[in-house]
Amino acid sequence: NGKTEPLGSKMLEGVKVEGTRTTVEIPAGQIGNDKPLQAVTERWFSPDLQMIVYSRHIDPLAGEQIFRLVNIKLGEPSAELFIAPKDFKVEK
């Protein structure tokens, strides 16, 4: 049960990402808190890679957690990765 807002698009680690921020408020007294608490999650998703490139979660109970995908290399992998060794053979 939270409020989500778009953050737009930008480049991170060389890829285009789209961001959202979700804020969840925990009302006063719900978990023994005397004031309302907020947990905020920011996510930056790459449509090209179909994965999250960066996320940050700030929560007064759990602290701050950051995930960051780094050293992204776009393009085809080396063809050498798909060549079987010379002594490779299939046995039945």
Short mmCIF file of C-alpha atoms in Angstrom, two decimals:
data_model
loop_
_atom_site.label_atom_id
_atom_site.label_comp_id
_atom_site.label_asym_id
_atom_site.label_seq_id
_atom_site.Cartn_x
_atom_site.Cartn_y
_atom_site.Cartn_z
CA ASN A 1 0.00 0.00 0.00
CA GLY A 2 2.16 2.86 -1.25
CA LYS A 3 2.41 5.81 -3.59
CA THR A 4 4.47 5.30 -6.77
CA GLU A 5 5.75 8.16 -8.90
CA PRO A 6 7.74 8.13 -12.16
CA LEU A 7 11.25 9.62 -12.08
CA GLY A 8 11.75 9.79 -15.85
CA SER A 9 14.63 8.39 -17.88
CA LYS A 10 18.40 8.75 -17.68
CA MET A 11 21.63 6.93 -18.50
CA LEU A 12 23.28 4.72 -15.84
CA GLU A 13 26.34 2.55 -16.48
CA GLY A 14 25.98 3.31 -20.20
CA VAL A 15 22.38 2.09 -20.57
CA LYS A 16 19.07 3.95 -20.65
CA VAL A 17 16.99 3.38 -17.52
CA GLU A 18 13.53 4.43 -16.34
CA GLY A 19 12.99 5.26 -12.70
CA THR A 20 10.19 4.96 -10.18
CA ARG A 21 9.97 5.89 -6.52
CA THR A 22 7.57 4.12 -4.17
CA THR A 23 6.84 5.57 -0.75
CA VAL A 24 5.04 3.57 1.94
CA GLU A 25 3.93 5.25 5.14
CA ILE A 26 3.59 3.33 8.39
CA PRO A 27 1.04 5.22 10.53
CA ALA A 28 1.89 6.24 14.09
CA GLY A 29 1.19 3.47 16.60
CA GLN A 30 1.05 0.63 14.04
CA ILE A 31 4.35 -0.97 15.12
CA GLY A 32 4.93 0.86 18.38
CA ASN A 33 6.10 4.03 16.65
CA ASP A 34 5.02 7.37 18.09
CA LYS A 35 5.33 9.18 14.71
CA PRO A 36 4.54 8.11 11.14
CA LEU A 37 7.47 6.36 9.39
CA GLN A 38 8.27 6.30 5.68
CA ALA A 39 9.98 3.60 3.66
CA VAL A 40 11.18 4.73 0.22
CA THR A 41 12.27 2.51 -2.67
CA GLU A 42 13.83 3.94 -5.82
CA ARG A 43 14.27 1.60 -8.81
CA TRP A 44 15.96 2.23 -12.14
CA PHE A 45 14.98 -0.37 -14.75
CA SER A 46 16.54 -0.91 -18.19
CA PRO A 47 13.96 -1.88 -20.83
CA ASP A 48 16.79 -3.01 -23.15
CA LEU A 49 18.31 -5.39 -20.57
CA GLN A 50 14.96 -6.23 -18.94
CA MET A 51 16.47 -5.84 -15.47
CA ILE A 52 17.00 -3.42 -12.63
CA VAL A 53 20.31 -1.56 -12.94
CA TYR A 54 20.06 0.36 -9.65
CA SER A 55 17.79 0.28 -6.62
CA ARG A 56 17.88 1.99 -3.25
CA HIS A 57 15.63 1.23 -0.28
CA ILE A 58 15.58 3.49 2.77
CA ASP A 59 13.66 2.26 5.78
CA PRO A 60 13.93 3.47 9.40
CA LEU A 61 13.72 -0.15 10.60
CA ALA A 62 16.15 -1.83 8.17
CA GLY A 63 18.37 1.12 7.22
CA GLU A 64 19.59 1.75 3.68
CA GLN A 65 20.12 -0.99 1.09
CA ILE A 66 21.63 -0.31 -2.34
CA PHE A 67 21.88 -2.61 -5.38
CA ARG A 68 23.95 -1.47 -8.35
CA LEU A 69 24.77 -3.38 -11.52
CA VAL A 70 28.24 -2.34 -12.74
CA ASN A 71 30.66 -3.06 -15.59
CA ILE A 72 27.85 -3.62 -18.09
CA LYS A 73 29.24 -4.71 -21.44
CA LEU A 74 26.84 -4.41 -24.35
CA GLY A 75 27.28 -6.35 -27.58
CA GLU A 76 27.90 -9.87 -28.65
CA PRO A 77 30.14 -12.12 -26.57
CA SER A 78 33.33 -13.41 -28.11
CA ALA A 79 32.77 -16.30 -30.54
CA GLU A 80 35.64 -18.13 -28.83
CA LEU A 81 33.37 -18.76 -25.84
CA PHE A 82 31.26 -21.09 -27.99
CA ILE A 83 34.03 -23.20 -29.59
CA ALA A 84 34.47 -26.67 -28.14
CA PRO A 85 38.03 -27.66 -27.16
CA LYS A 86 39.97 -29.66 -29.81
CA ASP A 87 39.98 -32.80 -27.66
CA PHE A 88 36.22 -32.63 -27.01
CA LYS A 89 34.20 -35.68 -28.02
CA VAL A 90 30.74 -37.04 -27.33
CA GLU A 91 30.60 -40.49 -25.81
CA LYS A 92 27.52 -42.67 -25.66
#
